Structure formats: C-alpha cells, structure tokens
Amino acid sequence: QVQLQESGPGLVKPSQTLSLTCTVSGASISTDAHYWNWIRQHPGKGLEWLGHIHYGGSTFYNPSLKSRVTMSVDKSKNQFSLRLNSVTVADTAVYYCTRVVILGAAAGPIDHWGQGTLVSVSS
Amino acid sequence: EIVLTQSPGTLSLSPGERATLSCRASQSVSRSFLAWYQQKPGQAPRLLIYGASSRAAGIPDRFSGSGSGTDFTLTISRLEPEDFAVYYCHQYGTSLWTFGQGTKVEIK
C-alpha cells in the first residue's frame, strides 16, 4: 500500500524558508512511472499546484512560484523535499505531497496523496 | 494558463438524487487530460476520474465522467451519504496544471 507522509515545521517566520519532506512507503521513488509532486491548499480555498520532480532530478515548477521554489529527491531515503523561500503570510496553507502517474512523457493525474500538513507563516 | 470554472458553487441535494457537476475550461484541454477529485473535511482529495471518463481504482460505478474540449461533467447517479463533499476538476494537459475552484455537494 502506497503511503506518503509530509514532515516539517508547522510554523515559519515571514521572509524565512519553508522546508518540507515527504517520505514515501510502499513504493520506490526511483521509478520512471511517476513524478512526485507538491500541492497546497490555502485555508478554506482550492488547490494550487507547486511543481513536480522526477527521481532523476528533472523538475517542473509553477511559474508563479518558480523563483522561490526548489524541489529535490533523496533516493537513498525514498524521500522528496520542498523548499519555498522568502515566505509571507500568503504562503500559509496545507501542503500535500502526492504521486503523479506519468502518461507517455507527460504528467498525468494524482493517484496518491499524503494527509497534508498545515504550515503557518507568522512572526 | 487554462482557467477551470466549476458550476454550481454549491449543489443541495438529497440522498438518492442525481448530481451533475460542470467544469468548463478557458481553452481546450489537450487529450482530455482532465481529472475529478473528491475532498471531505479534514482529508486529502481522492482521485475519482481521470482522462475525463475513466474511473480510478476502487471508485463505485455511480461516479461517471464525460466531456471533451472545454466542457466536462461529473455525474453521481444516486447520491450516497458518503458522497457529500467538495469536488474539484483538474487539467493536466499543459505543463502548467490548474484546478477548478470546487463544487460543494451538500445535503438538502
């Protein structure tokens, strides 16, 4: 059974860097069948795609965040990570790590989600 | 960027009734790369439909998806108590993914 679990600080100060890690169990992150992805949801709002990463290191970021976001993979730990720098209160959200099916060369639907972790940005 | 507009914002129905949810795209969704997710309070979304009309594993057949181009529909043939939730459409046909704003299906 595939499971994804987010971990990281629940509170980040403005202008600092938000760092989250997703630990994957029940599946290998080192597969050409999937991308690994971050989605966030502002309180009471809809879903926003942040970007995805392949185990080989290729990344695809949302242009609206591209200058602030970095994703990485640690194959030895079967984890992938998100860093979002220069955060503001507008970055307060529930952050989900997810698994994405690869269809041909394109990213497909999200077939597995972590439970999500609330990150608040506040001084 | 493809903007997805879902309607209605809220759907008030009784168990056993049919629910029809709409998702309209600002431009054509490539290869019908459109998915639907269900989200209940305090939970992560769950994949229901992908490729506009294919049910994900374990999804009951009362859920069906249809449409192509710019107009897509999620139909729940007979609402069960556990189906009252928020539903999101999602296009993955471009490198910039986007989601609809959601439709809440509530008990009338």
Coordinates of N, CA and C in Angstrom, one line a residue:
Chain A
Q1 N 0.8 -1.2 0.0 CA 0.0 0.0 0.0 C 0.9 1.2 0.0
V2 N 0.7 2.1 -1.0 CA 1.5 3.3 -1.1 C 1.0 4.3 -0.1
Q3 N 2.0 4.9 0.6 CA 1.7 5.9 1.6 C 2.7 7.1 1.5
L4 N 2.2 8.3 1.6 CA 3.1 9.5 1.6 C 2.8 10.2 2.9
Q5 N 3.9 10.7 3.5 CA 3.8 11.4 4.7 C 4.7 12.7 4.7
E6 N 4.0 13.8 4.9 CA 4.7 15.1 5.0 C 5.3 15.3 6.4
S7 N 6.4 16.0 6.4 CA 7.0 16.3 7.7 C 7.7 17.7 7.6
G8 N 7.8 18.4 8.7 CA 8.5 19.7 8.7 C 7.8 20.6 9.7
P9 N 8.4 21.8 9.9 CA 7.9 22.8 10.8 C 6.5 23.2 10.5
G10 N 5.7 23.4 11.5 CA 4.3 23.9 11.3 C 4.2 25.4 11.3
L11 N 5.3 26.0 11.7 CA 5.3 27.5 11.8 C 6.6 28.0 11.3
V12 N 6.5 29.0 10.4 CA 7.7 29.6 9.7 C 7.5 31.1 9.8
K13 N 8.6 31.8 10.1 CA 8.5 33.3 10.2 C 8.6 33.9 8.8
P14 N 7.9 35.0 8.6 CA 8.0 35.7 7.3 C 9.4 36.0 6.9
S15 N 9.7 35.9 5.6 CA 10.9 36.1 5.0 C 11.9 34.9 5.1
Q16 N 11.5 33.9 5.9 CA 12.3 32.7 6.0 C 11.9 31.6 5.0
T17 N 12.6 30.5 5.1 CA 12.4 29.4 4.2 C 11.5 28.3 4.7
L18 N 10.5 27.9 4.0 CA 9.6 26.8 4.4 C 10.3 25.5 3.8
S19 N 10.5 24.5 4.6 CA 11.1 23.3 4.2 C 10.2 22.1 4.6
L20 N 9.8 21.3 3.7 CA 9.0 20.1 3.9 C 9.7 18.9 3.3
T21 N 9.5 17.7 3.9 CA 9.9 16.5 3.3 C 8.8 15.5 3.2
C22 N 8.8 14.7 2.2 CA 7.7 13.7 2.0 C 8.4 12.3 2.0
T23 N 8.0 11.5 2.9 CA 8.6 10.1 2.9 C 7.6 9.2 2.3
V24 N 8.1 8.4 1.3 CA 7.2 7.5 0.6 C 7.4 6.1 1.0
S25 N 6.4 5.4 1.3 CA 6.5 4.0 1.7 C 5.5 3.2 0.8
G26 N 5.9 1.9 0.6 CA 5.1 1.0 -0.2 C 5.4 1.1 -1.7
A27 N 6.3 2.0 -2.1 CA 6.7 2.2 -3.5 C 8.0 2.8 -3.5
S28 N 8.7 2.6 -4.6 CA 10.0 3.2 -4.8 C 9.9 4.6 -5.5
I29 N 10.6 5.5 -5.0 CA 10.6 6.8 -5.6 C 11.4 6.8 -6.9
S30 N 12.2 5.8 -7.1 CA 13.1 5.7 -8.2 C 12.4 4.9 -9.3
T31 N 11.4 5.5 -9.9 CA 10.6 4.8 -11.0 C 10.4 5.8 -12.1
D32 N 10.4 5.3 -13.3 CA 10.0 6.1 -14.5 C 8.5 6.2 -14.7
A33 N 7.7 5.6 -13.8 CA 6.3 5.6 -13.9 C 5.6 6.7 -13.2
H34 N 6.4 7.5 -12.4 CA 5.7 8.5 -11.6 C 6.6 9.7 -11.4
Y35 N 5.9 10.9 -11.3 CA 6.5 12.1 -10.8 C 6.1 12.2 -9.3
W36 N 6.8 13.1 -8.6 CA 6.5 13.4 -7.2 C 6.2 14.9 -7.1
N37 N 5.2 15.2 -6.4 CA 4.5 16.5 -6.6 C 4.1 17.2 -5.3
W38 N 4.1 18.5 -5.3 CA 3.6 19.2 -4.2 C 2.4 20.1 -4.6
I39 N 1.4 20.0 -3.8 CA 0.1 20.8 -4.0 C -0.1 21.5 -2.7
R40 N -0.7 22.7 -2.7 CA -1.1 23.4 -1.5 C -2.5 23.8 -1.6
Q41 N -3.1 24.0 -0.4 CA -4.5 24.5 -0.3 C -4.5 25.5 0.8
H42 N -4.8 26.8 0.4 CA -5.0 27.8 1.4 C -6.2 27.6 2.2
P43 N -6.3 28.0 3.5 CA -7.4 27.7 4.3 C -8.8 28.0 3.7
G44 N -9.6 27.0 3.6 CA -10.9 27.2 3.1 C -11.0 27.4 1.6
K45 N -9.9 27.2 0.9 CA -9.8 27.5 -0.5 C -9.5 26.3 -1.4
G46 N -9.2 26.6 -2.7 CA -9.0 25.5 -3.6 C -7.5 25.0 -3.6
L47 N -7.2 24.3 -4.6 CA -5.9 23.6 -4.7 C -5.0 24.4 -5.7
E48 N -3.7 24.4 -5.3 CA -2.7 25.1 -6.1 C -1.5 24.2 -6.4
W49 N -1.2 23.9 -7.6 CA 0.0 23.1 -8.0 C 1.2 23.9 -7.8
L50 N 2.2 23.3 -7.1 CA 3.5 24.0 -6.9 C 4.6 23.5 -7.8
G51 N 4.5 22.2 -8.1 CA 5.5 21.6 -9.0 C 5.7 20.2 -8.9
H52 N 6.5 19.5 -9.8 CA 6.8 18.1 -9.6 C 8.2 17.8 -10.0
I53 N 8.7 16.7 -9.5 CA 10.1 16.3 -9.7 C 10.1 14.8 -10.0
H54 N 11.1 14.5 -10.9 CA 11.3 13.1 -11.3 C 12.5 12.6 -10.5
Y55 N 12.6 11.3 -10.2 CA 13.7 10.8 -9.4 C 15.1 11.1 -10.0
G56 N 15.1 11.3 -11.3 CA 16.4 11.6 -12.0 C 16.8 13.1 -11.8
G57 N 15.9 13.9 -11.2 CA 16.2 15.3 -10.8 C 15.5 16.3 -11.7
S58 N 14.9 15.9 -12.8 CA 14.2 17.0 -13.6 C 13.0 17.5 -12.8
T59 N 12.8 18.8 -12.9 CA 11.8 19.5 -12.2 C 10.9 20.3 -13.1
F60 N 9.7 20.6 -12.6 CA 8.7 21.4 -13.3 C 8.0 22.2 -12.2
Y61 N 8.2 23.5 -12.3 CA 7.6 24.4 -11.3 C 6.5 25.3 -11.8
N62 N 5.6 25.6 -10.9 CA 4.6 26.6 -11.3 C 5.3 28.0 -11.5
P63 N 5.1 28.6 -12.6 CA 5.8 29.8 -12.9 C 5.5 30.9 -11.9
S64 N 4.4 30.9 -11.3 CA 4.0 31.9 -10.3 C 4.9 31.8 -9.0
L65 N 5.5 30.7 -8.8 CA 6.4 30.5 -7.7 C 7.8 30.2 -8.0
K66 N 8.1 30.1 -9.3 CA 9.3 29.5 -9.8 C 10.6 30.1 -9.2
S67 N 10.6 31.4 -8.9 CA 11.8 32.0 -8.4 C 12.0 31.6 -6.9
R68 N 11.0 31.1 -6.2 CA 11.1 30.8 -4.8 C 11.1 29.4 -4.4
V69 N 10.8 28.5 -5.4 CA 10.6 27.1 -5.0 C 11.8 26.2 -5.6
T70 N 12.1 25.3 -4.7 CA 13.1 24.3 -5.1 C 12.7 22.9 -4.6
M71 N 12.7 21.9 -5.5 CA 12.4 20.5 -5.1 C 13.6 19.6 -5.3
S72 N 13.7 18.6 -4.5 CA 14.8 17.7 -4.6 C 14.4 16.3 -4.2
V73 N 15.2 15.4 -4.5 CA 14.9 13.9 -4.2 C 16.1 13.3 -3.5
D74 N 15.8 12.5 -2.5 CA 16.8 11.7 -1.8 C 16.4 10.2 -2.0
K75 N 17.1 9.6 -3.0 CA 16.7 8.3 -3.4 C 17.0 7.3 -2.3
S76 N 18.1 7.5 -1.6 CA 18.5 6.6 -0.5 C 17.5 6.5 0.6
K77 N 16.8 7.6 0.8 CA 15.8 7.6 1.9 C 14.4 7.5 1.4
N78 N 14.2 7.4 0.1 CA 12.9 7.3 -0.6 C 12.1 8.5 -0.2
Q79 N 12.7 9.7 -0.3 CA 12.0 11.0 0.1 C 12.2 12.0 -1.0
F80 N 11.3 13.0 -1.0 CA 11.5 14.1 -1.8 C 11.1 15.4 -1.0
S81 N 11.6 16.5 -1.4 CA 11.5 17.7 -0.5 C 11.1 18.9 -1.3
L82 N 10.6 19.9 -0.5 CA 10.1 21.2 -1.0 C 10.8 22.2 -0.2
R83 N 11.4 23.2 -0.8 CA 11.8 24.4 -0.2 C 11.2 25.6 -0.9
L84 N 10.6 26.5 0.0 CA 10.0 27.7 -0.6 C 10.6 28.9 0.2
N85 N 11.3 29.7 -0.4 CA 12.0 30.8 0.3 C 11.2 32.1 0.3
S86 N 11.6 33.0 1.1 CA 11.0 34.4 1.2 C 9.5 34.3 1.5
V87 N 9.1 33.5 2.4 CA 7.7 33.2 2.6 C 7.0 34.5 3.2
T88 N 5.7 34.6 2.9 CA 4.8 35.6 3.5 C 3.6 34.9 4.1
V89 N 2.7 35.7 4.7 CA 1.5 35.1 5.3 C 0.7 34.5 4.2
A90 N 0.8 34.9 2.9 CA 0.1 34.3 1.8 C 0.5 32.9 1.5
D91 N 1.6 32.5 2.1 CA 2.1 31.1 1.9 C 1.5 30.1 3.0
T92 N 0.7 30.7 3.9 CA 0.0 29.8 4.9 C -1.0 28.9 4.2
A93 N -0.8 27.6 4.4 CA -1.6 26.7 3.6 C -1.4 25.3 4.2
V94 N -2.2 24.3 3.8 CA -2.0 22.9 3.9 C -1.2 22.5 2.7
Y95 N 0.0 21.8 3.0 CA 0.8 21.4 1.9 C 0.7 19.9 1.8
Y96 N 0.4 19.4 0.6 CA 0.3 18.0 0.3 C 1.4 17.5 -0.6
C97 N 2.0 16.4 -0.3 CA 2.9 15.7 -1.2 C 2.1 14.6 -1.9
T98 N 2.3 14.4 -3.2 CA 1.5 13.5 -3.9 C 2.3 12.7 -5.0
R99 N 1.7 11.7 -5.5 CA 2.3 10.9 -6.5 C 1.5 11.1 -7.8
V100 N 2.2 11.3 -8.9 CA 1.6 11.6 -10.2 C 2.0 10.5 -11.2
V101 N 1.0 10.0 -11.9 CA 1.2 9.0 -12.9 C 1.8 9.6 -14.1
I102 N 2.8 9.0 -14.7 CA 3.4 9.6 -16.0 C 2.7 8.9 -17.1
L103 N 2.2 9.7 -18.0 CA 1.5 9.1 -19.2 C 2.3 9.5 -20.4
G104 N 3.0 8.5 -21.0 CA 3.9 8.8 -22.1 C 5.0 9.7 -21.5
A105 N 5.2 10.9 -22.0 CA 6.2 11.7 -21.4 C 5.6 12.8 -20.5
A106 N 4.3 12.8 -20.4 CA 3.6 13.8 -19.7 C 3.1 13.4 -18.3
A107 N 3.0 14.4 -17.4 CA 2.4 14.2 -16.1 C 0.9 13.9 -16.2
G108 N 0.5 12.9 -15.5 CA -0.9 12.6 -15.5 C -1.6 12.9 -14.2
P109 N -2.7 12.2 -13.9 CA -3.4 12.5 -12.7 C -2.6 12.2 -11.4
I110 N -3.1 12.7 -10.3 CA -2.6 12.4 -9.0 C -3.3 11.2 -8.4
D111 N -2.5 10.1 -8.2 CA -3.2 8.9 -7.7 C -3.0 8.6 -6.2
H112 N -2.1 9.3 -5.6 CA -1.9 9.1 -4.2 C -1.5 10.4 -3.5
W113 N -2.1 10.7 -2.4 CA -1.9 12.0 -1.7 C -1.4 11.6 -0.2
G114 N -0.5 12.5 0.3 CA -0.3 12.5 1.7 C -1.4 13.1 2.4
Q115 N -1.4 13.0 3.8 CA -2.5 13.5 4.6 C -2.5 15.1 4.6
G116 N -1.4 15.7 4.3 CA -1.3 17.1 4.3 C -0.8 17.6 5.6
T117 N 0.0 18.7 5.6 CA 0.5 19.3 6.8 C 0.2 20.8 6.7
L118 N -0.3 21.4 7.8 CA -0.5 22.8 7.8 C 0.7 23.6 8.2
V119 N 1.1 24.5 7.3 CA 2.2 25.4 7.6 C 1.7 26.8 7.7
S120 N 1.9 27.4 8.9 CA 1.5 28.8 9.1 C 2.7 29.7 9.0
V121 N 2.6 30.8 8.4 CA 3.6 31.8 8.3 C 3.2 33.0 9.2
S122 N 4.0 33.2 10.3 CA 3.6 34.2 11.2 C 4.8 34.6 12.0
S123 N 4.9 35.8 12.5 CA 6.0 36.2 13.3 C 5.7 36.0 14.8
Chain B
E1 N -2.3 30.0 -19.3 CA -2.9 29.2 -18.2 C -4.3 28.9 -18.5
I2 N -4.7 27.6 -18.4 CA -6.1 27.2 -18.6 C -6.8 27.4 -17.3
V3 N -7.9 28.3 -17.3 CA -8.7 28.5 -16.2 C -9.9 27.6 -16.2
L4 N -10.1 26.9 -15.1 CA -11.2 25.9 -15.0 C -12.3 26.6 -14.1
T5 N -13.5 26.6 -14.6 CA -14.6 27.2 -13.9 C -15.6 26.1 -13.6
Q6 N -15.9 25.9 -12.3 CA -16.8 24.9 -11.9 C -18.2 25.5 -11.5
S7 N -19.2 24.8 -11.9 CA -20.6 25.2 -11.5 C -21.4 24.0 -11.2
P8 N -22.4 24.2 -10.3 CA -22.6 25.4 -9.5 C -21.6 25.4 -8.4
G9 N -21.5 26.5 -7.6 CA -20.6 26.6 -6.5 C -21.1 25.6 -5.4
T10 N -22.4 25.5 -5.2 CA -22.9 24.6 -4.2 C -24.1 23.9 -4.8
L11 N -24.3 22.6 -4.5 CA -25.4 21.8 -5.0 C -26.0 21.2 -3.8
S12 N -27.3 21.5 -3.6 CA -28.0 21.0 -2.4 C -29.0 19.9 -2.9
L13 N -28.7 18.7 -2.5 CA -29.5 17.5 -3.0 C -29.8 16.6 -1.8
S14 N -30.7 15.7 -2.0 CA -31.0 14.6 -1.0 C -30.3 13.3 -1.4
P15 N -30.1 12.5 -0.5 CA -29.6 11.1 -0.8 C -30.5 10.4 -1.8
G16 N -29.9 9.7 -2.7 CA -30.7 9.1 -3.8 C -30.8 9.9 -5.0
E17 N -30.6 11.2 -4.9 CA -30.8 12.0 -6.1 C -29.5 12.0 -7.0
R18 N -29.7 12.5 -8.2 CA -28.6 12.5 -9.2 C -27.9 13.9 -9.1
A19 N -26.6 13.9 -9.1 CA -25.8 15.1 -9.0 C -25.1 15.3 -10.4
T20 N -25.1 16.5 -10.9 CA -24.4 16.8 -12.1 C -23.6 18.0 -11.9
L21 N -22.3 17.9 -12.0 CA -21.3 18.9 -11.8 C -20.6 19.3 -13.1
S22 N -20.4 20.6 -13.3 CA -19.8 21.0 -14.5 C -18.4 21.6 -14.3
C23 N -17.6 21.5 -15.3 CA -16.2 22.1 -15.3 C -16.0 22.6 -16.7
R24 N -15.8 23.9 -16.8 CA -15.6 24.5 -18.1 C -14.2 25.1 -18.2
A25 N -13.5 24.8 -19.2 CA -12.1 25.3 -19.4 C -12.1 26.5 -20.3
S26 N -11.1 27.4 -20.1 CA -11.0 28.6 -20.9 C -10.4 28.3 -22.2
Q27 N -9.8 27.2 -22.4 CA -9.3 26.7 -23.7 C -9.4 25.2 -23.7
S28 N -9.3 24.6 -24.9 CA -9.4 23.1 -25.0 C -8.4 22.4 -24.1
V29 N -8.8 21.4 -23.4 CA -7.9 20.5 -22.6 C -7.4 19.4 -23.5
S30 N -6.0 19.4 -23.6 CA -5.4 18.5 -24.5 C -5.6 17.1 -24.1
R31 N -6.0 16.2 -25.1 CA -6.1 14.8 -24.9 C -7.1 14.4 -23.8
S32 N -8.0 15.4 -23.5 CA -9.0 15.1 -22.4 C -8.3 14.8 -21.1
F33 N -7.2 15.4 -20.9 CA -6.4 15.2 -19.7 C -7.1 16.0 -18.5
L34 N -8.2 15.5 -18.1 CA -9.0 16.1 -17.0 C -9.3 15.1 -16.0
A35 N -9.2 15.5 -14.7 CA -9.5 14.6 -13.6 C -10.5 15.2 -12.7
W36 N -11.1 14.4 -11.9 CA -12.0 14.9 -10.8 C -11.5 14.2 -9.5
Y37 N -11.6 15.1 -8.5 CA -11.2 14.6 -7.1 C -12.4 14.9 -6.2
Q38 N -12.5 14.1 -5.1 CA -13.4 14.3 -4.0 C -12.6 14.7 -2.8
Q39 N -13.1 15.7 -2.1 CA -12.4 16.0 -0.8 C -13.4 16.2 0.3
K40 N -13.2 15.4 1.4 CA -14.1 15.6 2.6 C -13.3 16.4 3.6
P41 N -14.1 17.0 4.5 CA -13.4 17.9 5.5 C -12.3 17.2 6.3
G42 N -11.1 17.9 6.3 CA -10.0 17.4 7.1 C -9.2 16.3 6.4
Q43 N -9.6 16.0 5.1 CA -9.0 14.9 4.4 C -8.3 15.4 3.1
A44 N -7.4 14.6 2.6 CA -6.8 14.9 1.3 C -7.8 14.6 0.2
P45 N -7.7 15.2 -0.9 CA -8.5 14.8 -2.0 C -8.2 13.4 -2.4
R46 N -9.2 12.8 -3.1 CA -9.1 11.4 -3.6 C -9.5 11.4 -5.1
L47 N -8.7 10.8 -5.9 CA -8.9 10.7 -7.3 C -10.1 9.8 -7.6
L48 N -11.1 10.4 -8.4 CA -12.3 9.7 -8.8 C -12.2 9.3 -10.3
I49 N -11.9 10.3 -11.1 CA -12.0 10.2 -12.6 C -10.7 10.7 -13.2
Y50 N -10.1 10.1 -14.2 CA -9.0 10.7 -15.0 C -9.3 10.5 -16.4
G51 N -8.6 11.2 -17.3 CA -8.8 11.1 -18.7 C -10.3 11.4 -19.1
A52 N -10.9 12.3 -18.3 CA -12.3 12.8 -18.5 C -13.3 11.7 -18.1
S53 N -13.1 10.4 -18.3 CA -14.1 9.5 -18.2 C -13.7 8.1 -17.6
S54 N -12.5 7.9 -17.2 CA -12.0 6.7 -16.7 C -12.1 6.7 -15.2
R55 N -12.7 5.7 -14.6 CA -12.8 5.7 -13.1 C -11.5 5.2 -12.5
A56 N -11.1 5.8 -11.4 CA -9.9 5.3 -10.7 C -10.2 4.0 -10.0
A57 N -9.2 3.3 -9.6 CA -9.3 2.0 -8.9 C -10.2 2.2 -7.7
G58 N -11.2 1.3 -7.5 CA -12.0 1.3 -6.3 C -13.1 2.3 -6.3
I59 N -13.3 3.1 -7.3 CA -14.3 4.1 -7.3 C -15.6 3.4 -7.8
P60 N -16.7 3.6 -7.0 CA -18.0 3.0 -7.4 C -18.5 3.5 -8.7
D61 N -19.3 2.6 -9.4 CA -19.7 3.0 -10.8 C -20.9 4.0 -10.8
R62 N -21.3 4.5 -9.6 CA -22.3 5.6 -9.6 C -21.6 6.9 -10.0
F63 N -20.3 6.9 -10.0 CA -19.5 8.1 -10.4 C -19.1 7.9 -11.9
S64 N -19.4 8.9 -12.7 CA -19.0 8.8 -14.1 C -18.6 10.2 -14.6
G65 N -17.7 10.2 -15.5 CA -17.2 11.5 -16.1 C -17.4 11.5 -17.6
S66 N -17.7 12.7 -18.1 CA -17.8 12.8 -19.6 C -17.3 14.1 -20.0
G67 N -17.3 14.3 -21.3 CA -16.9 15.6 -21.9 C -15.6 15.5 -22.6
S68 N -15.3 16.6 -23.3 CA -14.1 16.8 -24.1 C -13.9 18.3 -24.5
G69 N -12.8 18.6 -25.0 CA -12.6 20.0 -25.4 C -12.6 21.0 -24.2
T70 N -13.6 21.7 -24.0 CA -13.7 22.7 -23.0 C -14.8 22.4 -21.9
D71 N -15.6 21.4 -22.2 CA -16.8 21.2 -21.3 C -16.8 19.7 -20.8
F72 N -16.8 19.6 -19.4 CA -16.7 18.3 -18.8 C -17.7 18.2 -17.7
T73 N -18.1 17.0 -17.4 CA -19.2 16.8 -16.4 C -18.8 15.6 -15.5
L74 N -19.1 15.7 -14.3 CA -19.0 14.6 -13.3 C -20.5 14.4 -12.9
T75 N -20.9 13.1 -13.0 CA -22.2 12.7 -12.6 C -22.2 11.7 -11.5
I76 N -22.9 11.9 -10.5 CA -23.1 10.9 -9.4 C -24.6 10.4 -9.6
S77 N -24.8 9.2 -10.0 CA -26.1 8.7 -10.4 C -27.1 8.7 -9.2
R78 N -26.7 8.2 -8.1 CA -27.5 8.2 -6.9 C -26.7 8.5 -5.7
L79 N -26.9 9.7 -5.1 CA -26.1 10.1 -4.0 C -26.2 9.2 -2.8
E80 N -25.1 8.8 -2.3 CA -25.0 8.1 -1.0 C -24.6 9.1 0.1
P81 N -24.8 8.8 1.3 CA -24.5 9.7 2.4 C -23.0 10.1 2.4
E82 N -22.1 9.2 2.0 CA -20.7 9.5 2.0 C -20.2 10.3 0.8
D83 N -21.1 10.6 -0.1 CA -20.8 11.4 -1.3 C -20.9 12.9 -1.1
F84 N -21.4 13.3 0.0 CA -21.5 14.8 0.3 C -20.1 15.3 0.7
A85 N -19.6 16.2 -0.2 CA -18.2 16.6 -0.1 C -18.0 17.7 -1.1
V86 N -16.7 18.1 -1.3 CA -16.3 19.1 -2.3 C -15.6 18.3 -3.4
Y87 N -16.0 18.7 -4.7 CA -15.4 18.1 -5.8 C -14.6 19.1 -6.7
Y88 N -13.4 18.7 -7.1 CA -12.5 19.6 -7.9 C -12.2 18.9 -9.2
C89 N -12.2 19.7 -10.2 CA -11.7 19.3 -11.5 C -10.3 19.8 -11.6
H90 N -9.5 19.1 -12.5 CA -8.1 19.4 -12.6 C -7.6 19.0 -14.0
Q91 N -7.0 20.0 -14.7 CA -6.5 19.7 -16.0 C -4.9 19.5 -15.9
Y92 N -4.5 18.4 -16.6 CA -3.0 18.2 -16.6 C -2.6 18.0 -18.1
G93 N -3.3 18.7 -18.9 CA -2.9 18.7 -20.4 C -1.9 19.6 -20.8
T94 N -1.5 20.6 -19.9 CA -0.5 21.5 -20.2 C 0.6 21.4 -19.1
S95 N 1.7 22.0 -19.3 CA 2.8 21.9 -18.3 C 2.4 22.7 -17.0
L96 N 1.5 23.6 -17.2 CA 1.0 24.4 -16.0 C -0.3 23.8 -15.6
W97 N -0.3 23.0 -14.5 CA -1.5 22.4 -14.0 C -2.4 23.5 -13.4
T98 N -3.7 23.3 -13.6 CA -4.7 24.1 -12.9 C -5.8 23.3 -12.4
F99 N -6.5 23.9 -11.3 CA -7.7 23.2 -10.7 C -8.8 24.2 -10.8
G100 N -10.0 23.6 -10.8 CA -11.2 24.4 -10.6 C -11.4 24.8 -9.1
Q101 N -12.3 25.7 -8.9 CA -12.4 26.3 -7.5 C -13.3 25.4 -6.6
G102 N -13.9 24.3 -7.2 CA -14.6 23.3 -6.4 C -16.1 23.5 -6.4
T103 N -16.8 22.4 -6.3 CA -18.3 22.4 -6.1 C -18.6 21.6 -4.9
K104 N -19.3 22.3 -4.0 CA -19.7 21.6 -2.7 C -21.1 20.9 -2.9
V105 N -21.1 19.6 -2.7 CA -22.4 18.9 -2.7 C -22.8 18.7 -1.3
E106 N -23.9 19.4 -0.9 CA -24.4 19.4 0.5 C -25.8 18.7 0.5
I107 N -26.1 18.3 1.7 CA -27.3 17.6 2.0 C -28.5 18.6 2.1
K108 N -29.5 18.4 1.3 CA -30.6 19.3 1.3 C -31.5 19.1 2.5

